[in-house]
Every structure is written in structure tokens, then in C-alpha cells.
Coordinates of C-alpha atoms in Angstrom, one line a residue:
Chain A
X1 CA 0.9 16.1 -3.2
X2 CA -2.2 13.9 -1.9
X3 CA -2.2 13.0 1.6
X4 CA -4.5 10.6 3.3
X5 CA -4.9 11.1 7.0
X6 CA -5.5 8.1 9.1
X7 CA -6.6 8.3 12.8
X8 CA -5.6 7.0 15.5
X9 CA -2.2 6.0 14.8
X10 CA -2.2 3.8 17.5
X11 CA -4.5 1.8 20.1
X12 CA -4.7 -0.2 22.8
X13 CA -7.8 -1.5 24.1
X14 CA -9.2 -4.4 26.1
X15 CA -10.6 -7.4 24.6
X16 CA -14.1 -6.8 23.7
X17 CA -13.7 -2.8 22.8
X18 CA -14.9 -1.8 19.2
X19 CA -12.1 0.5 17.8
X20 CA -13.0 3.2 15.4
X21 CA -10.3 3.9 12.7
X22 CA -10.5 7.0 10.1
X23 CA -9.1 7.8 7.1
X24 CA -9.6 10.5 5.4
X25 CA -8.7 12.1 2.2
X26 CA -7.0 16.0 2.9
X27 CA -7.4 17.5 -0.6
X28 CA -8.8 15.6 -3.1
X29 CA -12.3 13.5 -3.1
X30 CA -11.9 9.4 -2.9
X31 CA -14.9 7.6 -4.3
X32 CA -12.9 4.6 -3.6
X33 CA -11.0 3.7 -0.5
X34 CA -8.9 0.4 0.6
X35 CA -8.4 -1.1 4.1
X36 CA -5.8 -3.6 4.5
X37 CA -3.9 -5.3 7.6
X38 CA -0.7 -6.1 7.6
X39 CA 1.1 -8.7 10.6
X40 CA 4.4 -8.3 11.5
X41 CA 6.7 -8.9 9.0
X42 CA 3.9 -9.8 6.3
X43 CA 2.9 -7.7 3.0
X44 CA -0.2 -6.1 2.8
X45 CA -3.5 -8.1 2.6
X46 CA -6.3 -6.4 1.3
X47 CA -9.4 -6.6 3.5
X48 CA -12.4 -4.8 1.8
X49 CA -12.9 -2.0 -0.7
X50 CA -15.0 0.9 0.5
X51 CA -17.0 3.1 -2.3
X52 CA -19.0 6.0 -1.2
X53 CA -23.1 5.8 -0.6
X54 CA -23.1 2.3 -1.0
X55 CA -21.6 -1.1 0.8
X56 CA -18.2 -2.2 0.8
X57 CA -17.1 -5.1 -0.8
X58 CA -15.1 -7.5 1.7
X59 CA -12.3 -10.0 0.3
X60 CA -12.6 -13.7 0.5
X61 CA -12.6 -14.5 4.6
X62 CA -12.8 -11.1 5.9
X63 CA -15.8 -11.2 8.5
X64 CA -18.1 -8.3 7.6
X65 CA -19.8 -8.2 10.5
X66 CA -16.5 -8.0 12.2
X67 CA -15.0 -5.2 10.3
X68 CA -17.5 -2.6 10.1
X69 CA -16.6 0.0 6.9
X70 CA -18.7 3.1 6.7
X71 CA -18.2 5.5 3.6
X72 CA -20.5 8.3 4.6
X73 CA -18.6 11.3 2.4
X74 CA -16.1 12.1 -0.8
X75 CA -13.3 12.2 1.7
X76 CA -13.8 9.6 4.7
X77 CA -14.3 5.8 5.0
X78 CA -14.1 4.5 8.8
X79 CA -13.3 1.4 9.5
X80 CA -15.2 -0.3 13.4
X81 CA -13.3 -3.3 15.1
X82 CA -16.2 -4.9 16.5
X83 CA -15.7 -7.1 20.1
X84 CA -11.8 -6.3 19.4
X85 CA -10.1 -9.8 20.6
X86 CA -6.2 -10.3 20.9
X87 CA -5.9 -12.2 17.1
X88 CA -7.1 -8.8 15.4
X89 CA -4.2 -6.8 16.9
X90 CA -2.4 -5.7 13.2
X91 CA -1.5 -2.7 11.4
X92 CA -4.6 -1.3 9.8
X93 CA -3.8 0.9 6.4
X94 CA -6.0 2.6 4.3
X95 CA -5.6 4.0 0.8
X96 CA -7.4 6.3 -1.2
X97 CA -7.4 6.0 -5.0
X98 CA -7.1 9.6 -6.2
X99 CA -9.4 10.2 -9.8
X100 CA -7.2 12.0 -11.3
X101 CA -4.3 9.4 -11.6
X102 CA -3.8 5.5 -11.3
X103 CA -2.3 6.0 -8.2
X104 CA -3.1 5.4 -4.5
X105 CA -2.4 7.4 -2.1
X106 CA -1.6 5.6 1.7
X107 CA -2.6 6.6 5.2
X108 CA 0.4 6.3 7.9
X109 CA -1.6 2.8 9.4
X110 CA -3.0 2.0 12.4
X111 CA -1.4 0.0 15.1
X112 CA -3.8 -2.2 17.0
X113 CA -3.0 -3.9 20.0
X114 CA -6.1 -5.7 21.9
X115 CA -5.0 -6.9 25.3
Chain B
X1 CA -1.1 -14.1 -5.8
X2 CA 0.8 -11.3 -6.5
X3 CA 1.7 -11.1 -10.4
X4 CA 5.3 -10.0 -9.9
X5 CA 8.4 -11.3 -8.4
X6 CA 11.4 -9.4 -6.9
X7 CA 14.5 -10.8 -4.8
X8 CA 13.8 -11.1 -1.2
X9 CA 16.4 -8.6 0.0
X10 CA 19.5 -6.1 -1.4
X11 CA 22.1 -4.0 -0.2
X12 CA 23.6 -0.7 -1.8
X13 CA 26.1 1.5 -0.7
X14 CA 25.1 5.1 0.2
X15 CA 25.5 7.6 -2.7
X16 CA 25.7 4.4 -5.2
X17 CA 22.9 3.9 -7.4
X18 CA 19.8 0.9 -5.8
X19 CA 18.6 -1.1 -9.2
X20 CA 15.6 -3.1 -8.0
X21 CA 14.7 -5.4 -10.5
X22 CA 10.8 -7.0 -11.0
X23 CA 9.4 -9.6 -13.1
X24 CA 5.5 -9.3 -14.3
X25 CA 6.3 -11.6 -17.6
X26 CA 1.8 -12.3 -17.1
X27 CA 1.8 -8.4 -17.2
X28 CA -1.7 -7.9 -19.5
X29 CA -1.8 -5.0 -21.0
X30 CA -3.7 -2.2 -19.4
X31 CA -2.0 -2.8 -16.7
X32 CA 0.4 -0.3 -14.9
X33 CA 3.5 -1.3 -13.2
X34 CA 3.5 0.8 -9.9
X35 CA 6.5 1.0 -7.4
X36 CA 5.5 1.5 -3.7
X37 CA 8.2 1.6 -0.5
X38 CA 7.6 1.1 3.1
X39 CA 9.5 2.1 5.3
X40 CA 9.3 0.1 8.6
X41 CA 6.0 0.8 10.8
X42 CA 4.6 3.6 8.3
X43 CA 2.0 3.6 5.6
X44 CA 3.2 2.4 2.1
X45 CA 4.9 5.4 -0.3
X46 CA 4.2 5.9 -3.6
X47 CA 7.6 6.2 -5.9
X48 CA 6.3 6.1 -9.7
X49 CA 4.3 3.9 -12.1
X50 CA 4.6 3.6 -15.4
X51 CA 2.9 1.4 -18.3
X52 CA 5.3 1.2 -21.1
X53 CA 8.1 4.1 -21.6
X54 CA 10.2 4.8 -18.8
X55 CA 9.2 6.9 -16.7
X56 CA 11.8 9.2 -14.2
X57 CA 10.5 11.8 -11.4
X58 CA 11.9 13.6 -8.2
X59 CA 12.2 10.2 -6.4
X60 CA 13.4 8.0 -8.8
X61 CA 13.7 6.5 -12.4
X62 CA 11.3 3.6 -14.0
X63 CA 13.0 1.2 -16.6
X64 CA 10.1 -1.0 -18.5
X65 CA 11.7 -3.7 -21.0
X66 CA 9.9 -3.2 -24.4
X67 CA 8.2 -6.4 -24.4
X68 CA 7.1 -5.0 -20.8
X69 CA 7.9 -8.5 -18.9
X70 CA 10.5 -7.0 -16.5
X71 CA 11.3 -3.4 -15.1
X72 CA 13.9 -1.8 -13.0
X73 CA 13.5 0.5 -10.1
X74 CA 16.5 3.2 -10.0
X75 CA 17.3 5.3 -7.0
X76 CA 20.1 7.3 -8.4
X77 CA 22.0 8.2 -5.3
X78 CA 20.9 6.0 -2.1
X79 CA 21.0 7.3 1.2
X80 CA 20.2 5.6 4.6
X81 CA 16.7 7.1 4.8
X82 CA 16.0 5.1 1.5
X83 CA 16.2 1.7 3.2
X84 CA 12.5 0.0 3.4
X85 CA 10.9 -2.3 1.9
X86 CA 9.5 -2.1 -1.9
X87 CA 7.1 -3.4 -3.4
X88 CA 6.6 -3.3 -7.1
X89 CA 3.0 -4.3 -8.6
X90 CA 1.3 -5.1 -11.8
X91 CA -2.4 -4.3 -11.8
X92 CA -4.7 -2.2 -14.5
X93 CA -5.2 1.5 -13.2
X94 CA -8.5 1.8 -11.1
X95 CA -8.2 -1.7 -9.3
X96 CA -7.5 -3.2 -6.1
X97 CA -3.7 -3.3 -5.4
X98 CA -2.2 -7.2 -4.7
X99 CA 1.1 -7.1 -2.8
X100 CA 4.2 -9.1 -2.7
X101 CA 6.6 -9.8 -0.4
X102 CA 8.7 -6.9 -1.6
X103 CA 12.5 -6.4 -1.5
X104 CA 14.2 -5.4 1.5
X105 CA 16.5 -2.5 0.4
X106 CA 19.5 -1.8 3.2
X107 CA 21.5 1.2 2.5
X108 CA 25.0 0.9 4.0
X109 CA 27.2 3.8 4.8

């Protein structure tokens, strides 16, 4: 089946660090990808949708000059921590909407912890 | 806001069959109902989706009410490995995903 690769699985960094996360999609082109954070014991909150050759679009109170989402290629979105501080330490998850179905297909998260 | 709602937690017996009920009675209609699971500190799984017949596969059976305001997650023989969270979702097929709290599935041996 579709598999979406996210990288790293988990960080720790200093305050002030800028994190890189990855996602890519293994076997099937993503025009569309979605990054979300999720706190501890919290669903899923969508943080920005990422389409390919052009600018993401970033939900209500999401700081886009914060969270940095690049979506060079068909089959990788990166998302950039910028200046890292302890309140952005969450578990960052990407999807990627595969064409040929109405599904999403998840990356294993991110775990973020800025000390 | 999420447009479903599904009881805060369950418990099944392993080998027994989970029936995780959802309500989406706002439900328009091109939209899907899609049934994620999460197990604890990984990425969400997909299970199945469905927009108006039932729908079964490998992991699991989909039970949609004909006027499509409720539906029924069936996992036909639990085992501990099937304990996470899951999430069921309303939302029309090429759009942004909104998630609920989810029910919190314990399988007990």
C-alpha cells in the first residue's frame, strides 16, 4: 500500500535551533500534503496545507513565518521550526493525499522536544 | 469543529467483535465518512471510508445507516494490538481532514 516516510522521528534540540522535518511520499506522487501537531493527549490540529510549486496555506493562528513549509517536488514537503522554543515541542504528522483515492495516507510523526 | 461525535472511550474483549459507533447527522452529501486509528505515539492508520453502502476490507467492516446520519466501525475479531484510538471523520474527498477526539478502544484479554 502507500507509505509516507517522515524524518526524523524524533529531536531534541536547544532553544533557538531550527528543526528540519521531511515527509515524503515512497510510491505515489502527492500534489497535496498536510502538516499537523498534536499535544499530548490531544487530536490532531491541522496546521497548514502544502501543494506543490506554489505557497502553503496556513490555518487560522499558525505563524507562517514560524513554520516554514517547502513543497519543492511530487513526493516531498518539508516542514522548518524556526528559533525552536520549548512551547513548540509536539508531535509533528504529515499526510499525503494520494490522487488516486480519497484517502490520506500518514507519516509515523515527529517528536519534538526543544529544551 | 469536528462534524462527528463518538463515545469517549470502549472496551472489548479479545476475539469479540469492537462496534464503534459515530454520529455525522450534518453529513452533506459528497462527503465521505473515513475511519482512521492511532495507535499511541505513531502516525494515524487508515482503516476504510465509505460514502453510502457499506463497505468491508482486510481490516475491518463499514456500516453507513441509509439516511447516512450514523455509521458503525466493525473489527470482527479484536486483539490487543487493536487498541488505539479512532477517529471517524466526515469531510468531502480531496479536503483537509478535521479530527475529533476519537474513541479510546481497550482490548482486554
Amino acid at each position: 500500500g502507500a507509505v509516507v516516510s517522515q524524518h526524523p522521528s524524533w529531536v531534541i534540540c536547544k532553544s533557538g535551533t531550527s528543526v528540519k522535518i521531511e515527509c515524503r511520499s515512497l510510491d505515489f506522487q502527492a500534489t497535496t500534503m498536510f502538516w499537523y501537531r498534536q499535544f499530548p493527549k490531544q487530536s490532531l490540529m491541522l496546521m497548514a496545507t502544502s501543494n506543490e510549486g506554489s505557497k502553503a496555506t496556513y490555518e487560522q493562528g499558525v505563524e507562517k513565518d514560524k513554520f516554514l513549509i517547502n513543497h519543492a517536488s511530487l513526493t516531498l514537503s518539508t516542514l522548518t521550526v524556526t528559533s525552536a522554543h520549548p512551547e513548540d515541542s509536539s508531535f509533528y504528522i504529515c499526510s499525503a493525499r494520494d490522487p488516486g483515492t480519497p484517502n490520506q495516507h500518514f507519516g509515523d510523526g515527529t517528536r519534538l522536544s526543544i529544551l | 469543529d469536528a462534524k462527528t461525535t463518538q463515545p469517549p472511550s470502549m472496551d472489548c474483549a479479545e476475539g469479540r467483535a469492537a462496534n464503534l459507533p459515530c454520529n455525522h447527522s450534518t453529513i452533506s452529501g459528497n462527503e465521505y465518512v473515513y475511519w482512521y486509528r492511532q495507535i499511541h505515539s505513531q502516525g494515524p492508520q487508515y482503516i476504510i471510508h465509505g460514502l453510502k453502502n457499506n463497505e468491508t476490507n482486510e481490516m475491518a467492516s463499514l456500516i453507513i445507516t441509509e439516511d447516512r446520519k450514523s455509521s458503525t466501525l466493525i473489527l470482527p475479531h479484536a486483539t490487543l494490538r487493536d487498541t488505539a484510538v479512532y477517529y471517524c471523520i466526515a469531510s468531502p474527498p480531496v479536503y483537509q481532514l478535521i479530527w475529533g477526539a476519537g474513541t479510546k478502544l481497550i482490548i482486554k484479554p
